[in-house]
CSV table of C-alpha atoms and ligand atoms in Angstrom, one decimal:
chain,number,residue,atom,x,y,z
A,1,UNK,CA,32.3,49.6,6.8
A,2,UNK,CA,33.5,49.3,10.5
A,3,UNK,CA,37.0,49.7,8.9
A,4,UNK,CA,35.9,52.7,6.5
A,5,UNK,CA,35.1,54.2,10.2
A,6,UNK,CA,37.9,53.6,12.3
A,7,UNK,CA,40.3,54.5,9.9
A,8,UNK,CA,38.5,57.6,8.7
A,9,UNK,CA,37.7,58.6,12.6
A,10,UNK,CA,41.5,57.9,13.6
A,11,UNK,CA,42.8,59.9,10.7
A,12,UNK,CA,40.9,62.5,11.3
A,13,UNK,CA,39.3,62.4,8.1
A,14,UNK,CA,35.8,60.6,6.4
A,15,UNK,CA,37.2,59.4,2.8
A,16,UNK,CA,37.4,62.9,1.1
A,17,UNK,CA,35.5,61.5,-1.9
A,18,UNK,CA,32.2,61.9,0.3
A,19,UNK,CA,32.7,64.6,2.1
A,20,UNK,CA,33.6,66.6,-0.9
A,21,UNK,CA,31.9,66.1,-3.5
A,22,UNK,CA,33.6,69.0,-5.7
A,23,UNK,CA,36.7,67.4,-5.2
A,24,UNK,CA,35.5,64.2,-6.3
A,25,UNK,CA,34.4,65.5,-9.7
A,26,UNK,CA,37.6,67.1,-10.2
A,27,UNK,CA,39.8,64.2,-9.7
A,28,UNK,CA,37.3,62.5,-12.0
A,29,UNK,CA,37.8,65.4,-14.6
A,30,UNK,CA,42.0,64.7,-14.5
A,31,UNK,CA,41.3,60.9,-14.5
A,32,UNK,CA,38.5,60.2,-16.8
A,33,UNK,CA,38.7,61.0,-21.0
A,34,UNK,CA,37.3,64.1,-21.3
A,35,UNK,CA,34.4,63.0,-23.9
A,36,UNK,CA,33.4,60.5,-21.3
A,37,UNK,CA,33.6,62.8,-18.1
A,38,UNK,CA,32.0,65.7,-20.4
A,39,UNK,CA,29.2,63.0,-20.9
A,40,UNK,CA,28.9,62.1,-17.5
A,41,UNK,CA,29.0,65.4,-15.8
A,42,UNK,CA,26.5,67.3,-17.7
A,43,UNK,CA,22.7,67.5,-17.2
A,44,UNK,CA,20.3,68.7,-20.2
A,45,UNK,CA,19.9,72.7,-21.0
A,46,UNK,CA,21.2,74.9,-18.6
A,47,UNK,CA,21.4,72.5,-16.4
A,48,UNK,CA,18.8,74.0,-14.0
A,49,UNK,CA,17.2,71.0,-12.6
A,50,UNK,CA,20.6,69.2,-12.1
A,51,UNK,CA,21.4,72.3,-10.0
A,52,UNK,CA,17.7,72.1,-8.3
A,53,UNK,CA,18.5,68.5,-7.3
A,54,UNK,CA,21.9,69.4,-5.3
A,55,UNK,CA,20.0,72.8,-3.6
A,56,UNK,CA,16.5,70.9,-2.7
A,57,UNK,CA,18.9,68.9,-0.3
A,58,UNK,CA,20.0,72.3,1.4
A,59,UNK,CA,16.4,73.0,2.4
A,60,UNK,CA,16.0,70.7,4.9
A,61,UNK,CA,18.4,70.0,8.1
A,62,UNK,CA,18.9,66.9,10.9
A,63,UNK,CA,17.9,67.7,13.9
A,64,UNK,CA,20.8,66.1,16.3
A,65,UNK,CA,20.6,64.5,18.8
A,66,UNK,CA,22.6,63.5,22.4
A,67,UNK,CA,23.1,60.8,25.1
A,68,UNK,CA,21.4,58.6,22.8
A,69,UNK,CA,23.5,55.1,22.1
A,70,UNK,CA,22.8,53.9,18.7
A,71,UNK,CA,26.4,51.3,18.6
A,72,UNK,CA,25.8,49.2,16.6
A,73,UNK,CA,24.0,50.9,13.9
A,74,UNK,CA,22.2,48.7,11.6
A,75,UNK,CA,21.5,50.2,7.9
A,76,UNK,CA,19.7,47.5,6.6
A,77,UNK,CA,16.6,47.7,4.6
A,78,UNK,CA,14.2,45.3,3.3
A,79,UNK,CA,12.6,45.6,-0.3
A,80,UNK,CA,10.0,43.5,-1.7
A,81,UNK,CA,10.5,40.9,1.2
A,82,UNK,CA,14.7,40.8,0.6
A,83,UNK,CA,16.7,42.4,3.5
A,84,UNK,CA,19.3,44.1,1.5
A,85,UNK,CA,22.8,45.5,3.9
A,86,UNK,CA,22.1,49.4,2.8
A,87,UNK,CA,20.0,51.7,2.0
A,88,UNK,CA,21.9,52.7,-1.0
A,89,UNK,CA,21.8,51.1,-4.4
A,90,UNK,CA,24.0,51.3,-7.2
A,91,UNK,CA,21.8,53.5,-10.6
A,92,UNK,CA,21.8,52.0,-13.6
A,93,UNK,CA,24.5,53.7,-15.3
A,94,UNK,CA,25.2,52.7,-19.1
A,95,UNK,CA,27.8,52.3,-21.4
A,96,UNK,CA,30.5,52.2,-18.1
A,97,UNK,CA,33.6,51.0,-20.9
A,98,UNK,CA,33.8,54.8,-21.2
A,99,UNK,CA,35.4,55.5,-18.0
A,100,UNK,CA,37.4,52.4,-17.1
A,101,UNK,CA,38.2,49.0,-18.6
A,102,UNK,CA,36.9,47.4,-15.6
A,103,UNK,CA,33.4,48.9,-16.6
A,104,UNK,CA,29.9,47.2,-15.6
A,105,UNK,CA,32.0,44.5,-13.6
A,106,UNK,CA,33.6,46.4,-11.5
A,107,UNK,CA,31.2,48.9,-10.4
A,108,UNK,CA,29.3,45.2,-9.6
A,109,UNK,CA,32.0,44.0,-7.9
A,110,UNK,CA,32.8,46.9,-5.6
A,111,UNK,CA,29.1,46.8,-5.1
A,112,UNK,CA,29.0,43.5,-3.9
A,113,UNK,CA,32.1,43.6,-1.6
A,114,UNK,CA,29.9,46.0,0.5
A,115,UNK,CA,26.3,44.6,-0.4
A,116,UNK,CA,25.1,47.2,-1.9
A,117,UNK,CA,22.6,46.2,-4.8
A,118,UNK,CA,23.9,46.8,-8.6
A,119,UNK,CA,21.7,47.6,-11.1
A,120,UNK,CA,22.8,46.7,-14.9
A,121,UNK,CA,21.7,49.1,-17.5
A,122,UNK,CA,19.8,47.5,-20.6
A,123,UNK,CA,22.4,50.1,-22.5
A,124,UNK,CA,25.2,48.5,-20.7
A,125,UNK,CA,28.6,47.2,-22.1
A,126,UNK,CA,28.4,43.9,-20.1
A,127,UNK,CA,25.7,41.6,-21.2
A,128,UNK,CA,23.3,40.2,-19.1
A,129,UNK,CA,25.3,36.7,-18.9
A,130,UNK,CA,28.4,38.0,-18.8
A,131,UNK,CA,28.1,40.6,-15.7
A,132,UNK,CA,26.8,38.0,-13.5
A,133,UNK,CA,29.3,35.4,-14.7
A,134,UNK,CA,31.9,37.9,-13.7
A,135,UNK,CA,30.9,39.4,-10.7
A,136,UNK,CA,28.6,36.4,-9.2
A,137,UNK,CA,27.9,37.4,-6.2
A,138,UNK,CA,25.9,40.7,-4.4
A,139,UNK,CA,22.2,41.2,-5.7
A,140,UNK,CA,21.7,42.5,-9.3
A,141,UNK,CA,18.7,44.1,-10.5
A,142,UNK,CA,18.0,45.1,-14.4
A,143,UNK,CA,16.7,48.0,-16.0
A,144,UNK,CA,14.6,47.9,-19.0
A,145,UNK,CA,15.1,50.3,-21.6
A,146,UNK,CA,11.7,49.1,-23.3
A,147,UNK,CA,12.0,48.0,-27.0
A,148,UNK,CA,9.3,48.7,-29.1
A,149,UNK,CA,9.6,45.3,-30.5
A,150,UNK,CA,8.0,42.9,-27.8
A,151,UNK,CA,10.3,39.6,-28.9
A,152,UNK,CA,13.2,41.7,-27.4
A,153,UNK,CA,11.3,42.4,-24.3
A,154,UNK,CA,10.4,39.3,-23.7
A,155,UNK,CA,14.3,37.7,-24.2
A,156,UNK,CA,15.5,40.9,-22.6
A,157,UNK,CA,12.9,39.8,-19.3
A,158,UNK,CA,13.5,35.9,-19.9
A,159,UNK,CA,17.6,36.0,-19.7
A,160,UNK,CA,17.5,38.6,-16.7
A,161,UNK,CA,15.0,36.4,-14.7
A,162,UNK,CA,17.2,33.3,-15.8
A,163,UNK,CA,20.3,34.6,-14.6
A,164,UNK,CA,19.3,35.6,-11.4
A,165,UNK,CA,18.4,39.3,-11.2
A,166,UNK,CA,15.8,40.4,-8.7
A,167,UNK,CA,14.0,43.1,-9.5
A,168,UNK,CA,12.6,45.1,-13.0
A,169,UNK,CA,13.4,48.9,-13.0
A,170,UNK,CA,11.5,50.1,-16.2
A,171,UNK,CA,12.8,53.5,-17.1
A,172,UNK,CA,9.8,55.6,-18.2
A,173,UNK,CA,11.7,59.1,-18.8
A,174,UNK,CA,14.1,58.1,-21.8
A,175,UNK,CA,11.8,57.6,-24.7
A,176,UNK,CA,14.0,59.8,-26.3
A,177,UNK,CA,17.5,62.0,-25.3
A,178,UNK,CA,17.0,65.3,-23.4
A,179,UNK,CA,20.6,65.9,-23.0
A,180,UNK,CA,22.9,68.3,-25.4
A,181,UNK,CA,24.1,64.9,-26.6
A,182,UNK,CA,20.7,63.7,-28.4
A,183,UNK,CA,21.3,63.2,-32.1
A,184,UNK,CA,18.2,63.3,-34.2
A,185,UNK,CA,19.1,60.3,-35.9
A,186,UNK,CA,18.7,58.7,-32.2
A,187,UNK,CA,14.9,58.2,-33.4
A,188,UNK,CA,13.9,55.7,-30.7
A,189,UNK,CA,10.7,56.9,-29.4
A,190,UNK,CA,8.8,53.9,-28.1
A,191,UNK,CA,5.2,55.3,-27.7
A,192,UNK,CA,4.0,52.9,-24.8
A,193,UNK,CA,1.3,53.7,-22.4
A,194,UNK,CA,-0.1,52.3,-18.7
A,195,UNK,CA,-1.7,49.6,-20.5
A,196,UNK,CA,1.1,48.2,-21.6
A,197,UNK,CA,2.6,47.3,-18.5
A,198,UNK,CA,0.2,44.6,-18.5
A,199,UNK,CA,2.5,42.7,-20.8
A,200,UNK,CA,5.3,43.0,-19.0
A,201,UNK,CA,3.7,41.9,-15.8
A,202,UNK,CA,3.2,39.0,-17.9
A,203,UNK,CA,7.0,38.0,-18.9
A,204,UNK,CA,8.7,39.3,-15.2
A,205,UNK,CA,6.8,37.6,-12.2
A,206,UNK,CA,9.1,39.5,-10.0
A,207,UNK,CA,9.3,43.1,-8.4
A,208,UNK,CA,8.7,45.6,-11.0
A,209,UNK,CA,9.4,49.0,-10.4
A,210,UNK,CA,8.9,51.9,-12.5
A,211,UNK,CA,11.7,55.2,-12.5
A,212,UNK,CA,11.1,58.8,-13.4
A,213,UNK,CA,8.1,58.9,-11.3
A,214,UNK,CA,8.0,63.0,-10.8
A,215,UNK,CA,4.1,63.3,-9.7
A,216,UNK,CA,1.4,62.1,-7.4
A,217,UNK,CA,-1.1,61.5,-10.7
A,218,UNK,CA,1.7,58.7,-11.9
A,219,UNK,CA,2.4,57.0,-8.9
A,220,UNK,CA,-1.5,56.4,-8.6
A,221,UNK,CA,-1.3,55.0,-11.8
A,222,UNK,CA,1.4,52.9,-11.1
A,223,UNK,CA,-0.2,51.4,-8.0
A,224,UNK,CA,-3.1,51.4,-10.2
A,225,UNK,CA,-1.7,49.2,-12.5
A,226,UNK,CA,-0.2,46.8,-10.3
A,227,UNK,CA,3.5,47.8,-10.2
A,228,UNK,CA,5.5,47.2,-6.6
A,229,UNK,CA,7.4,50.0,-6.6
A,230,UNK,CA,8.3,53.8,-8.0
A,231,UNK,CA,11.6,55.4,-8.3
A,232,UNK,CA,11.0,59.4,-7.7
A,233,UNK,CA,13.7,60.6,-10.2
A,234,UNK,CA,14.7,63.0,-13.0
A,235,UNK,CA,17.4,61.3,-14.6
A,236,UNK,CA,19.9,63.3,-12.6
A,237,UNK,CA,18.6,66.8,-14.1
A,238,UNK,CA,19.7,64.9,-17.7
A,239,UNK,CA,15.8,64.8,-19.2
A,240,UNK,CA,13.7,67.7,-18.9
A,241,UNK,CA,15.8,70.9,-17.4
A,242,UNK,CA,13.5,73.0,-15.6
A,243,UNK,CA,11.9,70.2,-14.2
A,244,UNK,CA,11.4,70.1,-10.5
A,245,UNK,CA,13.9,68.7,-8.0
A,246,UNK,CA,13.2,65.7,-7.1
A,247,UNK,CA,13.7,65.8,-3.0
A,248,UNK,CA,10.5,68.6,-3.7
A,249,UNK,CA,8.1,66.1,-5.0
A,250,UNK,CA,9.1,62.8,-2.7
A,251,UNK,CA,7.4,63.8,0.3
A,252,UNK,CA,4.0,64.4,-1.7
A,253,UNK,CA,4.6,61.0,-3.9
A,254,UNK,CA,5.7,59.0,-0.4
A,255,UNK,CA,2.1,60.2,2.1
A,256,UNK,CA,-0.1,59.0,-1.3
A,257,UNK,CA,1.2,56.0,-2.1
A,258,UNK,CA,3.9,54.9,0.2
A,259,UNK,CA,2.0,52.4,2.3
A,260,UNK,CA,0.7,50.6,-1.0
A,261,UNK,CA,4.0,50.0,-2.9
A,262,UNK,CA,7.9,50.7,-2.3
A,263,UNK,CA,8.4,54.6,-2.9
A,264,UNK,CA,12.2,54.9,-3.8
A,265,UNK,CA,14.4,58.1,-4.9
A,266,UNK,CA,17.8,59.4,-6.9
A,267,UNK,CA,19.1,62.4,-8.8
A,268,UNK,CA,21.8,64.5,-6.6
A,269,UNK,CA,22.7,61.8,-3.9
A,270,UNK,CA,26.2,62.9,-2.8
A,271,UNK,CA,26.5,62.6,0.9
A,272,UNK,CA,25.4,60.4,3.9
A,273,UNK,CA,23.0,63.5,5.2
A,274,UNK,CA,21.5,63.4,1.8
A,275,UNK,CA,20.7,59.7,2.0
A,276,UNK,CA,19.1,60.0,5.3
A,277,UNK,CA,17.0,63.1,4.5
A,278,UNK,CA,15.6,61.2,1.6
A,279,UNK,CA,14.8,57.9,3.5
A,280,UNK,CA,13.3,60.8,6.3
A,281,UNK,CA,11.6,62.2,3.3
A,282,UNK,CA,10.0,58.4,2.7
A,283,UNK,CA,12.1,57.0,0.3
A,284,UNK,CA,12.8,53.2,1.2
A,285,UNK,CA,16.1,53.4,-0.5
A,286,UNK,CA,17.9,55.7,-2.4
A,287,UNK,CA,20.1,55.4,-5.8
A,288,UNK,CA,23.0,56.6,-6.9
A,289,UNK,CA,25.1,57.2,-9.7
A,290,UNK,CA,27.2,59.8,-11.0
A,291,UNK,CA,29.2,59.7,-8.1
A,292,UNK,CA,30.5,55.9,-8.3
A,293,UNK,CA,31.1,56.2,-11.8
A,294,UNK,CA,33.8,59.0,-10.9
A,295,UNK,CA,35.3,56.3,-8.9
A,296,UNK,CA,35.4,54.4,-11.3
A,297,UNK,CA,36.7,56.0,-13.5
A,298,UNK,CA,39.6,57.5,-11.2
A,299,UNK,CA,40.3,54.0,-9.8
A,300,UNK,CA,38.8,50.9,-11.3
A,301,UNK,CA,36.8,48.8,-9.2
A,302,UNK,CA,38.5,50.1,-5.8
A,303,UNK,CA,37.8,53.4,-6.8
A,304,UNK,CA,34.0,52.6,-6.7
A,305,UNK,CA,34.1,51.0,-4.1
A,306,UNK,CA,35.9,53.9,-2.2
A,307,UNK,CA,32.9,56.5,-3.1
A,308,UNK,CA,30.5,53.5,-2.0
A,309,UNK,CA,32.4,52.5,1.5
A,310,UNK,CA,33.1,56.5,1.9
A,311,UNK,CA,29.1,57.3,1.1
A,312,UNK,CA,27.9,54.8,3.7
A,313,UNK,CA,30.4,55.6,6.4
A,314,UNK,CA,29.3,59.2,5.9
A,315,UNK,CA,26.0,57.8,6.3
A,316,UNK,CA,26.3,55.6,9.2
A,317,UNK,CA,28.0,58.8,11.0
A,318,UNK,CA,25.4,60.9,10.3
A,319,UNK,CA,22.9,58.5,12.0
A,320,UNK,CA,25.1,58.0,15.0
A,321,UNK,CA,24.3,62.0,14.9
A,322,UNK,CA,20.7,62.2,15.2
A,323,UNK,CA,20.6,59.4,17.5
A,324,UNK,CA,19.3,56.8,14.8
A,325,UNK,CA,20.1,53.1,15.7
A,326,UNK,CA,18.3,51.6,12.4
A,327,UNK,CA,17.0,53.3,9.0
A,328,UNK,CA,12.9,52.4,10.1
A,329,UNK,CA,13.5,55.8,12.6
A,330,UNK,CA,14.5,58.0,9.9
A,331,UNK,CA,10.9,59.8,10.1
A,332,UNK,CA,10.7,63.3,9.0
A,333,UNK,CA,10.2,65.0,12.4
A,334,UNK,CA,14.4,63.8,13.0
A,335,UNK,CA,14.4,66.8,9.6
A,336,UNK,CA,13.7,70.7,9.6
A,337,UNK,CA,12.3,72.5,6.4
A,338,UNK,CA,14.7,76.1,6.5
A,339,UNK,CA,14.6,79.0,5.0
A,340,UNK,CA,18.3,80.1,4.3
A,341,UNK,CA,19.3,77.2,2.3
A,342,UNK,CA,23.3,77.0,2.4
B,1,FNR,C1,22.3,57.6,-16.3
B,1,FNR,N1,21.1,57.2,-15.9
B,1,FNR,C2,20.5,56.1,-16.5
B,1,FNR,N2,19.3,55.6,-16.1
B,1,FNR,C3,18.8,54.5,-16.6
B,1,FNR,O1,17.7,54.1,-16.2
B,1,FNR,N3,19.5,53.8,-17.6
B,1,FNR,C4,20.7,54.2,-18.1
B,1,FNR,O2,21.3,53.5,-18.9
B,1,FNR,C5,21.3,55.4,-17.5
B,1,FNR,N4,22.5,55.9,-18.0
B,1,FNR,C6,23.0,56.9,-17.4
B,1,FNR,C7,24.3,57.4,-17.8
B,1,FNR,C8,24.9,58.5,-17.2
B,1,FNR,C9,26.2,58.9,-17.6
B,1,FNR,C10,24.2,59.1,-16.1
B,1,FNR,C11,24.9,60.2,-15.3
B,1,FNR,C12,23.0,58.7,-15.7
B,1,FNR,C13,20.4,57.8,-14.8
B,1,FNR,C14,20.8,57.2,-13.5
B,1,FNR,O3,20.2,55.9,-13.4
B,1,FNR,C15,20.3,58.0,-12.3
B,1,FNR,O4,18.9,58.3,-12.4
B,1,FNR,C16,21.0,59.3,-12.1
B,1,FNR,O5,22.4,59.2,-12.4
B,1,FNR,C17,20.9,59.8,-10.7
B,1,FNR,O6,21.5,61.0,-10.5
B,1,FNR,P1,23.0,61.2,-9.9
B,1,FNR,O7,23.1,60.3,-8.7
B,1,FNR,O8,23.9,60.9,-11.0
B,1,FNR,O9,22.9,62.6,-9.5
């Protein structure tokens, strides 16, 4: 990271991945086939909540600060008693064999080189065995696209625990397709309820957290029903279009349940001020994921790991900025709400 920072201050220039995110996409659009950048891109319907995501951000401004040493910064953050390097985790992306033959692994791999958590997609194209195998070392945690039929929950659960992942991320927004891309025959519609968690407390003794969390009623419930943690996210605008942004509904979702379990947020990440207004917002850590996967996609593994390295240096800047030495004084007075978003 030090590195990412020296060279990026000496040449003048933060990796342009991160401080342009346009251009980021468009080198991803030359690179990438276009059925799998087309996939990627796109966000359901009109794409209004994918567009709500990226201008919720514009609302609210760091407040800078001066004469205030912060060398050296420290971005660590600790989750469910593990201290984790960065704030920033990789989102569970699926089917990554679309934009790269160095797919699941090396978005893990780049992940790990700068310990930023990876999270492997139950829709992936790396098993379970195979991405840890491959990419042993960094933290991994699994997401649980829930199967109606319990046996494969439970084996799903049992070889994720058994090979080492540390945390549950249940996606709760994807019962069925909301994108352009949904084809009736999809058909899988799992009709699950709170209750049901019970049983999966019962196969993961772990960390579970549950993502697409939009509300204050569901993260009640969620605490409720004895989950660790939420993730405040829409899918990246790819579920329900017209649904709120979700930088609008984490500060309400952090003050009601943020002391009780681990509030965390994605859906439009693209800069280091973004992170930080999020974690100021009350997120504990923030996801993302379009982003890598156009590094990916333009570069293999070292092109992930560019957008990642270039996203936390942007990041650790930023901080150095407001005068913020460590993520725990990211609070939301360092933010202004404005009123001429641009
Ligand atoms: C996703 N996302 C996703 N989420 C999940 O829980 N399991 C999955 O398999 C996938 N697959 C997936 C594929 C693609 C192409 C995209 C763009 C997204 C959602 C993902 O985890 C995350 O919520 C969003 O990507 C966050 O928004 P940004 O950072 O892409 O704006």
């Amino acid at each position: 990271l030090k590195q990412v920072m020296q060279k990026g201050l000496l040449e003048g220039q933060l990796p342009a991945v991160t401080t342009n995110p346009n251009l980021l996409e468009g080198m991803a659009r030359n690179a990438m086939p276009k059925n799998g950048f087309d996939y990627i891109k796109g966000g359901a319907g009109e794409s209004a909540t994918m567009d709500a995501n990226r201008l919720a951000f514009r609302q609210w401004k760091l407040v800078p600060r001066v004469l205030t040493p912060t060398n050296p910064r420290d971005l660590s953050v600790t989750l469910f008693g593990k201290k984790y390097d960065t704030p920033l985790l990789m989102a569970p992306v699926g089917v990554q064999s679309l934009y790269h033959d160095d797919k699941e692994v090396g978005t893990a791999n780049a992940c790990a080189a700068l310990g930023v958590p990876f999270t492997l997609s139950t829709a992936s194209s790396t098993g379970i065995e195979e991405l840890v195998q491959k990419s042993p070392a960094g933290p991994k945690w699994f997401q649980l696209y829930w199967p109606t039929d319990e046996d494969i929950t439970a084996s799903l659960l049992r070889r994720a625990k058994a090979n080492g992942y540390q945390t549950l991320v249940i996606t709760l927004d994807t019962w069925t397709l909301g994108e352009k891309f949904a084809e009736r025959s999809h058909g899988g519609t799992p009709d699950h309820g709170w209750e049901h968690l019970k049983l999966l407390r019962k196969w993961w003794d772990g960390p579970i957290v549950l993502k697409g969390i939009m509300c204050v009623e569901d993260a009640e419930l969620a605490v409720q029903y004895g989950m660790d943690g939420v993730i405040v996210s829409n899918h990246g605008g790819r579920q329900l279009d017209g649904a709120v942004a979700t930088l609008d509904v984490l500060p309400d979702i952090a003050d009601a349940v943020g002391d009780r379990i681990t509030v965390m947020f994605d859906s439009g990440v693209r800069t280091g001020a973004d992170i930080a207004k999020a974690l100021a917002l009350g997120a504990k850590a923030v996801f993302v994921g379009r982003p890598v996967v156009y590094g990916l996609g333009i570069n293999g593994t070292a092109g992930a790991q560019a957008v990642l390295a270039g996203l936390l240096a942007d990041l650790d800047l930023g901080l150095g900025f407001a005068g913020i030495k460590r993520i725990s004084e990211l609070q939301r007075s360092r933010l202004r709400r404005v009123r001429h978003p641009g």
